[in-house]
Structure formats: C-alpha cells, structure tokens
PDB file of C-alpha atoms in Angstrom:
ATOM      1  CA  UNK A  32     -58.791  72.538  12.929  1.00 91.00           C
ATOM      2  CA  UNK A  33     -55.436  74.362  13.654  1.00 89.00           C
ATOM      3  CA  UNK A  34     -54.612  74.282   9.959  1.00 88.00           C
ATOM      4  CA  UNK A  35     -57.856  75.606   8.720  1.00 90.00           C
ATOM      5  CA  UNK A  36     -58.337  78.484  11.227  1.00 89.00           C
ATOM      6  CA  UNK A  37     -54.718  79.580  10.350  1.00 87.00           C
ATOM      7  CA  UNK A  38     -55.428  79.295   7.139  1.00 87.00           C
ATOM      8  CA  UNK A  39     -58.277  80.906   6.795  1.00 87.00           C
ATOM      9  CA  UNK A  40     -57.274  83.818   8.220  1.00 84.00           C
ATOM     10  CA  UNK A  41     -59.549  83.605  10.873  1.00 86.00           C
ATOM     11  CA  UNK A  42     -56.168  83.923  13.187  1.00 85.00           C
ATOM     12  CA  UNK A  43     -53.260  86.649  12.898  1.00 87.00           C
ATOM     13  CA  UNK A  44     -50.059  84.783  12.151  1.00 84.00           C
ATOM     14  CA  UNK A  45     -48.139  86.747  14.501  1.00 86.00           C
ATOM     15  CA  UNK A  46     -50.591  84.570  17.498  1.00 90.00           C
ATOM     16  CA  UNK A  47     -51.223  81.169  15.753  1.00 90.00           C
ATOM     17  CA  UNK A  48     -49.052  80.142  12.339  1.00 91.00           C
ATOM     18  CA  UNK A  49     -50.172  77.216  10.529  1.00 91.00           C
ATOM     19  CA  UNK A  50     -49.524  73.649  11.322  1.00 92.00           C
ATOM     20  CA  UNK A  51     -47.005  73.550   8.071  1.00 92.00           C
ATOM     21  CA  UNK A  52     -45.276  76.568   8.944  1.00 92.00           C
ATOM     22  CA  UNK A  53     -44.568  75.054  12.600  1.00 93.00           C
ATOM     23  CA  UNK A  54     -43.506  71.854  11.108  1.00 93.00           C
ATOM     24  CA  UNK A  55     -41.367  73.426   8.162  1.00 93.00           C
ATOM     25  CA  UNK A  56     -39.851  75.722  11.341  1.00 93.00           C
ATOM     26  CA  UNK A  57     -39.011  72.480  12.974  1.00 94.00           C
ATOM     27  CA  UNK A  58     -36.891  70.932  10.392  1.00 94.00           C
ATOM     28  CA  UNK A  59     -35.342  74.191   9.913  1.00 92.00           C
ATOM     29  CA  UNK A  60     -33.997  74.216  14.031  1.00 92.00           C
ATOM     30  CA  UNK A  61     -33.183  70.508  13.829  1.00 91.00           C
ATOM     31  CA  UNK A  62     -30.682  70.693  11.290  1.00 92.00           C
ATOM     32  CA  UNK A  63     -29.211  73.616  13.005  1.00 89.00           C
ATOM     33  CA  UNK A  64     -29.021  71.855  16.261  1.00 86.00           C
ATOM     34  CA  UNK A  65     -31.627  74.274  17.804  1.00 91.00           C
ATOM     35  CA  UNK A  66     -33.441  71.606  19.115  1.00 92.00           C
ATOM     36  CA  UNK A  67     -31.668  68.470  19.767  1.00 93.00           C
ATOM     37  CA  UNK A  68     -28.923  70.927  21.801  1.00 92.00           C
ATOM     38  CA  UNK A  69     -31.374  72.952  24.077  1.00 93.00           C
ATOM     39  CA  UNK A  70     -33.492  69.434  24.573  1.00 94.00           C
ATOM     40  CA  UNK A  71     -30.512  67.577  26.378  1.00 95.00           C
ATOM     41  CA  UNK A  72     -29.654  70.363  28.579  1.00 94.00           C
ATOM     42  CA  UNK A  73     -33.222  69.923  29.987  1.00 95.00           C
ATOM     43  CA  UNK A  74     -33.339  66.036  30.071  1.00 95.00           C
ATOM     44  CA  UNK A  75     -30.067  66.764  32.195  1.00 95.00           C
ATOM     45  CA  UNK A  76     -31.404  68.926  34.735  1.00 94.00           C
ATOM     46  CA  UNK A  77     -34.664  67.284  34.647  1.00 95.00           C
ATOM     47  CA  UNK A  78     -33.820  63.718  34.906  1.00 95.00           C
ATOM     48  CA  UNK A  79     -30.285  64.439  37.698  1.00 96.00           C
ATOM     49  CA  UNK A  80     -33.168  66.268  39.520  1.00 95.00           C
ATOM     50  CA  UNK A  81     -35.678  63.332  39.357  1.00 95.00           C
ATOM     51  CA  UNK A  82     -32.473  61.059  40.330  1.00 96.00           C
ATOM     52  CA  UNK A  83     -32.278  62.655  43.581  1.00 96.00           C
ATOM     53  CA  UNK A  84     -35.402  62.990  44.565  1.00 96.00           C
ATOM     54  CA  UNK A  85     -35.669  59.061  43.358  1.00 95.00           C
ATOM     55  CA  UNK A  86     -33.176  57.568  45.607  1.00 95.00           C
ATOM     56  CA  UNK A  87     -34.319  59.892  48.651  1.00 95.00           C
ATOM     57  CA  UNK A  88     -37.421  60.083  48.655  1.00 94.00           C
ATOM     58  CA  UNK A  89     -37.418  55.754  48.602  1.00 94.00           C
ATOM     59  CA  UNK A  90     -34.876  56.397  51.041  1.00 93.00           C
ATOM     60  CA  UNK A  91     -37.342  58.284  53.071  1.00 94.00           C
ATOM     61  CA  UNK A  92     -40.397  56.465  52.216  1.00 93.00           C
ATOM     62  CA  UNK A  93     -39.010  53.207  53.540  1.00 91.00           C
ATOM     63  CA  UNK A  94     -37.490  54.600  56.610  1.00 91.00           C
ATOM     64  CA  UNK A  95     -40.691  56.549  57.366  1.00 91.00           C
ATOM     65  CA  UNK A  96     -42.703  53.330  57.246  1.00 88.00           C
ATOM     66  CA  UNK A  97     -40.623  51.176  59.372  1.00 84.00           C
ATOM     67  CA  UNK A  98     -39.880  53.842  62.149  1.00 86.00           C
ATOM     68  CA  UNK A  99     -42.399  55.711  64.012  1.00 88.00           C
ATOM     69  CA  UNK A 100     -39.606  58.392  65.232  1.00 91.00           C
ATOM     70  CA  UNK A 101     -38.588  58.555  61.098  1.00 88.00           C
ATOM     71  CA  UNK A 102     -43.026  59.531  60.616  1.00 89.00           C
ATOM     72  CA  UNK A 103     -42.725  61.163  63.884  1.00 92.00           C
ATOM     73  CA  UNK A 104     -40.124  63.785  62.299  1.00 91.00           C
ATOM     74  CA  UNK A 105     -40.260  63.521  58.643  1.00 90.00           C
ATOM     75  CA  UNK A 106     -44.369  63.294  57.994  1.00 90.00           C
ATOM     76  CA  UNK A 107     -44.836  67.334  59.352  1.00 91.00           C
ATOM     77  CA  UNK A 108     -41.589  68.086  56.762  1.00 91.00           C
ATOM     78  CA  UNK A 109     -43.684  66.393  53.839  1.00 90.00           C
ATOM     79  CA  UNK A 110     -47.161  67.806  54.187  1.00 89.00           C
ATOM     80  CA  UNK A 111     -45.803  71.214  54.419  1.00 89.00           C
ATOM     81  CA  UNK A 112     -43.649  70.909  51.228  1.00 87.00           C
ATOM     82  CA  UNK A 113     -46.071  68.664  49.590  1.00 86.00           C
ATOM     83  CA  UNK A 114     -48.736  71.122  48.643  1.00 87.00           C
ATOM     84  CA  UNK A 115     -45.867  74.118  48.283  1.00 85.00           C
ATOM     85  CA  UNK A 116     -45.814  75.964  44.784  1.00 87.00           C
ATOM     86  CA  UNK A 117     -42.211  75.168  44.549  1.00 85.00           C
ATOM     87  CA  UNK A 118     -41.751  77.515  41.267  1.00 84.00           C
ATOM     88  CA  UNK A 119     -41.986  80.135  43.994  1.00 86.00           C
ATOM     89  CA  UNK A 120     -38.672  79.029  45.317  1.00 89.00           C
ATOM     90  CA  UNK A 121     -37.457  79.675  41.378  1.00 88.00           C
ATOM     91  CA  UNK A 122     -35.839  83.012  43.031  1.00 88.00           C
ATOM     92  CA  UNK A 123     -34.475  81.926  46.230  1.00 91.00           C
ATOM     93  CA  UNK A 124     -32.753  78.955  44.539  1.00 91.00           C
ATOM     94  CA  UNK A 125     -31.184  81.024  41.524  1.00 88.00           C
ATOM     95  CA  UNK A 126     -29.928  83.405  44.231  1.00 89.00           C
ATOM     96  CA  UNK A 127     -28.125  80.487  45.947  1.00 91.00           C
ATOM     97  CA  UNK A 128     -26.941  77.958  43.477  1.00 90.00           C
ATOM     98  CA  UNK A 129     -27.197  80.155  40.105  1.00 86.00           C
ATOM     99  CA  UNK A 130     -28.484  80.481  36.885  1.00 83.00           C
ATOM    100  CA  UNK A 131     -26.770  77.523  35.532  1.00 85.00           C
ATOM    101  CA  UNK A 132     -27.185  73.248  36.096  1.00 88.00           C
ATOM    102  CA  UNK A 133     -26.812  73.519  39.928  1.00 92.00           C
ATOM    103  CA  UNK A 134     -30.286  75.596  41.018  1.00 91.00           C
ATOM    104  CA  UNK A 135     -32.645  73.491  37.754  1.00 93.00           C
ATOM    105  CA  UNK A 136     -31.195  70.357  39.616  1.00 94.00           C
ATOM    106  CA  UNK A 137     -31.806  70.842  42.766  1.00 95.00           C
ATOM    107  CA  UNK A 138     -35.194  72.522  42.079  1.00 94.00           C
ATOM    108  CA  UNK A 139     -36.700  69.671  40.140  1.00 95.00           C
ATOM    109  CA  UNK A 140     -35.459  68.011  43.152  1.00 95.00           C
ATOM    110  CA  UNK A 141     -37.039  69.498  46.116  1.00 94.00           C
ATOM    111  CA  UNK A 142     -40.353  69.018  43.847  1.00 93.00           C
ATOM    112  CA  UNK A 143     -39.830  65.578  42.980  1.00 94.00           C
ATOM    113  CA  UNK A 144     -39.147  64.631  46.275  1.00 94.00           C
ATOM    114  CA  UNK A 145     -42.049  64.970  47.874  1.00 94.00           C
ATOM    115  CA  UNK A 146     -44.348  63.182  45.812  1.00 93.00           C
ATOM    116  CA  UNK A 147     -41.638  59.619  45.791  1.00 94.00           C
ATOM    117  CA  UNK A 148     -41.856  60.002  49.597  1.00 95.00           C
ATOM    118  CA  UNK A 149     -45.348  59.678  49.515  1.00 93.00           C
ATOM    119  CA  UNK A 150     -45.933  57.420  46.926  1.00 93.00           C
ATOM    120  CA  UNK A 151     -42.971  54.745  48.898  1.00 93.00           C
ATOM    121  CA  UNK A 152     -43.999  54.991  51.881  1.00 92.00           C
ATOM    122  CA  UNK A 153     -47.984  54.431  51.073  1.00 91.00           C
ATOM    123  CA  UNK A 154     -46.230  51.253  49.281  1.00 90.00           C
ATOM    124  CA  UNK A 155     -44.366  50.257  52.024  1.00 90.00           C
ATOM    125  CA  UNK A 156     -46.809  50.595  54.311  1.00 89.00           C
ATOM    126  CA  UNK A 157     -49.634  48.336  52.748  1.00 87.00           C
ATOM    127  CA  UNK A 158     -46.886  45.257  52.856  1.00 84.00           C
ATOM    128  CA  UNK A 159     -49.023  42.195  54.516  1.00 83.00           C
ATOM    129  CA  UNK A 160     -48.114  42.543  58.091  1.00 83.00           C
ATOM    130  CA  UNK A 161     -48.207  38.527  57.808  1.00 86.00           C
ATOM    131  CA  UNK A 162     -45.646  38.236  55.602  1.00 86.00           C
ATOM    132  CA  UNK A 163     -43.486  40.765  57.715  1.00 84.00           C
ATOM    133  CA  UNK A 164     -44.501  38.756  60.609  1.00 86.00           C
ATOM    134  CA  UNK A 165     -43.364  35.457  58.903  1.00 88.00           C
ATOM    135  CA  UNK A 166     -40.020  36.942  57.939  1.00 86.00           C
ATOM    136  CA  UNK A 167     -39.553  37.908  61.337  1.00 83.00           C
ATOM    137  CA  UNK A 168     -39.702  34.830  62.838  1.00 86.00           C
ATOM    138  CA  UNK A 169     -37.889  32.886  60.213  1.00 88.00           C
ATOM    139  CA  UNK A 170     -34.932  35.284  61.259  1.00 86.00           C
ATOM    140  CA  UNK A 171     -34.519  37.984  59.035  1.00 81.00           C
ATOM    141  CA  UNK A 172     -32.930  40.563  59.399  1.00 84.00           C
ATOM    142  CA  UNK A 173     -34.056  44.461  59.162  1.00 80.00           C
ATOM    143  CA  UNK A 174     -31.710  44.901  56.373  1.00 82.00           C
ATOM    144  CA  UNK A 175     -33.287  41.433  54.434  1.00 85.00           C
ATOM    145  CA  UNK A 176     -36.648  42.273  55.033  1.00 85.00           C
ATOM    146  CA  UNK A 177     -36.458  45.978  53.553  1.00 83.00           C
ATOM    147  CA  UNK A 178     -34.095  44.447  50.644  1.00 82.00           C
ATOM    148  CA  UNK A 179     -36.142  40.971  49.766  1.00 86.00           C
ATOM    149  CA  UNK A 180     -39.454  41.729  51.115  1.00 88.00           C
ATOM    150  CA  UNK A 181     -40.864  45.614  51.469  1.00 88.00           C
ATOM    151  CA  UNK A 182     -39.037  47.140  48.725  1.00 88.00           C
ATOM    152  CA  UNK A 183     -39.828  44.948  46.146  1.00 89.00           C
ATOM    153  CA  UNK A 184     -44.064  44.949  47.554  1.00 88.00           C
ATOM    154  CA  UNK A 185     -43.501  48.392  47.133  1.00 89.00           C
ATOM    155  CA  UNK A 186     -42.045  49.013  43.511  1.00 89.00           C
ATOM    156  CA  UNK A 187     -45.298  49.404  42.174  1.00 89.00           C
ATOM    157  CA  UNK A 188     -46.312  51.991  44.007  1.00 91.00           C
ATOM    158  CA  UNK A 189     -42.826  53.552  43.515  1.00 92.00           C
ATOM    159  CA  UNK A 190     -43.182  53.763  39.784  1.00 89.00           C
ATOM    160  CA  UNK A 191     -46.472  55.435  40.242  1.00 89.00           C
ATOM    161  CA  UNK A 192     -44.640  57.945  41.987  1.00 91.00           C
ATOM    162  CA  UNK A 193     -42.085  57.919  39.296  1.00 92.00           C
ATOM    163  CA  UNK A 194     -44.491  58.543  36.485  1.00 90.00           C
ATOM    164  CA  UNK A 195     -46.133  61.262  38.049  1.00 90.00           C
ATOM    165  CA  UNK A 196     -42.727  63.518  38.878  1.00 93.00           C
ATOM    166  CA  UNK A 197     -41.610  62.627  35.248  1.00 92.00           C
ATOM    167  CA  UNK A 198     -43.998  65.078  34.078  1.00 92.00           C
ATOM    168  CA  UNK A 199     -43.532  67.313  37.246  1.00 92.00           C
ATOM    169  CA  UNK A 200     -39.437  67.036  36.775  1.00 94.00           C
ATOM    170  CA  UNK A 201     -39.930  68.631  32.494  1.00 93.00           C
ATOM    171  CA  UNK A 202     -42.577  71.307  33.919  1.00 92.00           C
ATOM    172  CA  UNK A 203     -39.794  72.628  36.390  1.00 92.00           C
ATOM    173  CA  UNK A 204     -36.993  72.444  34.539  1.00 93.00           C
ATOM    174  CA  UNK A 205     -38.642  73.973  31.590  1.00 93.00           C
ATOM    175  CA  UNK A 206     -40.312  77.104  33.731  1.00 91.00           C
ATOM    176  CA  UNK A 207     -36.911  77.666  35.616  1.00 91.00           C
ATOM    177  CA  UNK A 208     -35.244  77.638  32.237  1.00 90.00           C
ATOM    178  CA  UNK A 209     -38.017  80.116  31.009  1.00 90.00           C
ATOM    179  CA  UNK A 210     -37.577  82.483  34.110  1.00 88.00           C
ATOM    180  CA  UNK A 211     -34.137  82.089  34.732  1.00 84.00           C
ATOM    181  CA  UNK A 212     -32.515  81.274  31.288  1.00 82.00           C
ATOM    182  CA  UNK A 213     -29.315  79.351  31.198  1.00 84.00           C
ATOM    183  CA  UNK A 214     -29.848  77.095  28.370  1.00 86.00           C
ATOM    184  CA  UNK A 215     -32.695  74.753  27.650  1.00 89.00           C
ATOM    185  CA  UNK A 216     -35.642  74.321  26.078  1.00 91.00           C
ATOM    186  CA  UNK A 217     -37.583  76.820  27.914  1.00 91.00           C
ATOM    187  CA  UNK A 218     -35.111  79.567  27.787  1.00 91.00           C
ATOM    188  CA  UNK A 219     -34.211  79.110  23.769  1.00 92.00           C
ATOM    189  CA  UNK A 220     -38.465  79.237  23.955  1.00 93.00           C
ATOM    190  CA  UNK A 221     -38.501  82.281  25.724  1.00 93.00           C
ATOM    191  CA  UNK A 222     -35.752  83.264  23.026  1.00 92.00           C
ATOM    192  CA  UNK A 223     -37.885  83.585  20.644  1.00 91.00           C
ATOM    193  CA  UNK A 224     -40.729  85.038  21.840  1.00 91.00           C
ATOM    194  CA  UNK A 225     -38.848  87.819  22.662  1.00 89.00           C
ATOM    195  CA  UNK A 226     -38.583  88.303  18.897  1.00 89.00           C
ATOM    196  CA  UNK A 227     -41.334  87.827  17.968  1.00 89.00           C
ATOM    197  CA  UNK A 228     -40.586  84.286  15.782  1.00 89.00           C
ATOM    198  CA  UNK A 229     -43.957  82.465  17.380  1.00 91.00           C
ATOM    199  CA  UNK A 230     -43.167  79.445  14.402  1.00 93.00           C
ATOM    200  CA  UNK A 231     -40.569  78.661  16.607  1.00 94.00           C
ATOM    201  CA  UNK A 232     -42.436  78.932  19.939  1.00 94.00           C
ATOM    202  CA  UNK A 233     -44.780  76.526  18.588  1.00 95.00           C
ATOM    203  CA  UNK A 234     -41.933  74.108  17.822  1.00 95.00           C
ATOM    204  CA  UNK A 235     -40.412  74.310  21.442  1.00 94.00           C
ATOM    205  CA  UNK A 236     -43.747  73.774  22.756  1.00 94.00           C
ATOM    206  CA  UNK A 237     -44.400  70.754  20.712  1.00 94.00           C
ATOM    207  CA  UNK A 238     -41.167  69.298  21.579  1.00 94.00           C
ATOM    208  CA  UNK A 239     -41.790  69.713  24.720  1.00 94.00           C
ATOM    209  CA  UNK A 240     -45.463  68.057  24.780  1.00 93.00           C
ATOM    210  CA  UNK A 241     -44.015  65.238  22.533  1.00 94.00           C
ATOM    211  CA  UNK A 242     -40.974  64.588  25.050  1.00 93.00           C
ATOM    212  CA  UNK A 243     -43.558  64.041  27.879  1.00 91.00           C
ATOM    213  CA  UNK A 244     -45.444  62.223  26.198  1.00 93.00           C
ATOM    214  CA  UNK A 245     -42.284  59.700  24.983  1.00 93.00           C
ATOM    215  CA  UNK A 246     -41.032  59.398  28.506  1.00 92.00           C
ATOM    216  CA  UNK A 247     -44.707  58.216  30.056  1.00 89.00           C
ATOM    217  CA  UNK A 248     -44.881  56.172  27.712  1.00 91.00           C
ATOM    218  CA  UNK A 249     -41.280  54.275  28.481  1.00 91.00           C
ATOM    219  CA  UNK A 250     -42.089  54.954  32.149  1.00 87.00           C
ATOM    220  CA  UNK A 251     -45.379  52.548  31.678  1.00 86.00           C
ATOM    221  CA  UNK A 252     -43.150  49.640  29.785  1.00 87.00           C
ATOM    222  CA  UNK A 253     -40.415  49.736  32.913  1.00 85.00           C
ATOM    223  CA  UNK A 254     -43.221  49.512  35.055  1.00 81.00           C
ATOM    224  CA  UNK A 255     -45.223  46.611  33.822  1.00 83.00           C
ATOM    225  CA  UNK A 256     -41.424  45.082  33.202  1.00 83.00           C
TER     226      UNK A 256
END
C-alpha cells in the first residue's frame, strides 16, 4: 500500500518516498557505515542504561518485599516516578551530565528503573508463604532464601519487566539522541531531516522499528530458557 500510494503520486516525495527508494537509501548508508555506526552508540546507551536499572531495580524489588521499612520508604519514591514523563527530565539531565554517553545512560536509567522495581517485587511478593515458611524452619538463612528460593520464583516476573523497558530503554535513548544530539540513531535521524533527505529518515526509522522488534524477540527465547 506504501509502494502504490508513493507511486502513484497520490503522495509528495518530499513526505512519503517509495518503499524502493527507502530500501535502495538503506544499502546506500550501510556501506558507508551510516547505520551500523550510529546503531551501536544507541544499543550502548540503551542497553548500560537498562543494566542499571536491571540490577537495582531487582535490588530494590527484593528488598522492598522482604522489609516493610524498605516498602515503608521506597514504595512513595516509586509511585511518584512511576507514572513521571521522564523525557521531561531530557533538559535537567543534559544540563548535569551532558550531551554525550553519561546523561542517555543515566536517563534510560531512571526510566527503566521503575518499571523492574515493580515488576520484582510483585514477583517476589507472590512466593508461597509455605515454602518461605518451610525454608525457615529447615534453617535457612536470609541470604539462602533470597538466593535459592525468592529470586529464582521471581525471574519470571523479572523478565516481564525486562521485556517491557527493552522497548522503553530504545524509545529514550533514541528521543534524547533526537533532542539532544550526540551521536546515535536518533540524532543522525534528526540529521537528516534537517535537510530535507526524508529517504533516509525512513531508513533510521525502520532500523529502529526492526531493532525493537529483534531484541523482543531474543528477550522472549531468554525468558522461556
């Protein structure tokens, strides 16, 4: 359908090119390293971003459900930032940390983070409270029983968490790379839409919807691994 309202010239060029000119643009960046370049720089910041948030937001989750005074402190924390439009903080966080790695990273952070808290400690929390119970009086330790018993109940609902800041993680890092520049996909996008060359913003966009779309789909294999 693309194609033939393109081509048909039902379309200006200048607002949708044809399917074939998109894909004969797209050869044309790859071999000059306008894609494969620009694409890593996001991964980075997207997927150091989604590390963080990983390991403390589980770090969180857990703690959260096996201490009231850690959901006492932390749960007021989370449903404030939880429904925040973090790309609002796109401004505040260039002005600290700068246009370059640092402020991407820790942006796709602060978003990612909320949703692994969540999605941990709802996981954590819906352990059997006989098993816990049964671990308890078998002797186990606090340490054991988060290591052997919760954590693993609650990987499932962990990797829930981690497929839906995947997609979350590429959104920021491409929008702070399209506001703030520095490299990336979304600022070699914005690029070229600057100039007018919308072949090429139809490539970056397609990259981007095709990495997404690559990543859930290794995301779902891990998790049923």
């Amino acid at each position: 359908l693309w194609e033939l309202v393109a081509r048909a010239g039902l379309v200006r060029p200048l607002f949708l090119p044809t399917v074939t000119t998109v894909l004969e643009q797209f050869w044309v960046l790859l071999f000059e390293g306008e894609i494969v370049a620009p694409l890593l720089v996001s991964l980075y910041r997207a997927f150091a971003g989604l590390a963080l948030a990983v390991v403390f937001g589980v770090f969180a989750g857990l703690w959260m459900a096996r201490s009231k005074w850690a959901h006492w402190a932390l749960d007021p924390l989370v449903s404030l930032g939880f429904p925040a439009p973090k790309i609002a903080f796109v401004p505040i966080f260039i002005l600290w940390f700068g246009i370059d790695h640092l402020s991407k990273i820790l942006l796709v952070a602060f978003t990612c983070v909320f949703p692994m808290i969540v999605a941990t400690y709802h996981g954590a929390a819906a352990v059997s409270r006989t098993v816990i119970w049964s671990a308890e009086a078998m002797g186990t330790s606090e340490r054991k029983l988060l290591s052997r018993i919760i954590f693993p109940a609650a990987q499932p609902y962990i990797f829930s968490g981690v497929r839906v800041t995947v997609p979350v993680a590429l959104i920021i890092a491409f929008t702070a790379e399209m506001i703030a520049g520095g490299g990336g996909v979304g600022a070699a996008l914005m690029f070229a839409q600057r100039f007018f060359q919308t072949p090429t913003v139809f490539v970056y966009i397609l990259v981007m919807l095709a990495t997404g779309l690559v990543l859930d789909l290794v995301i779902l294999r891990l998790r049923h691994w």
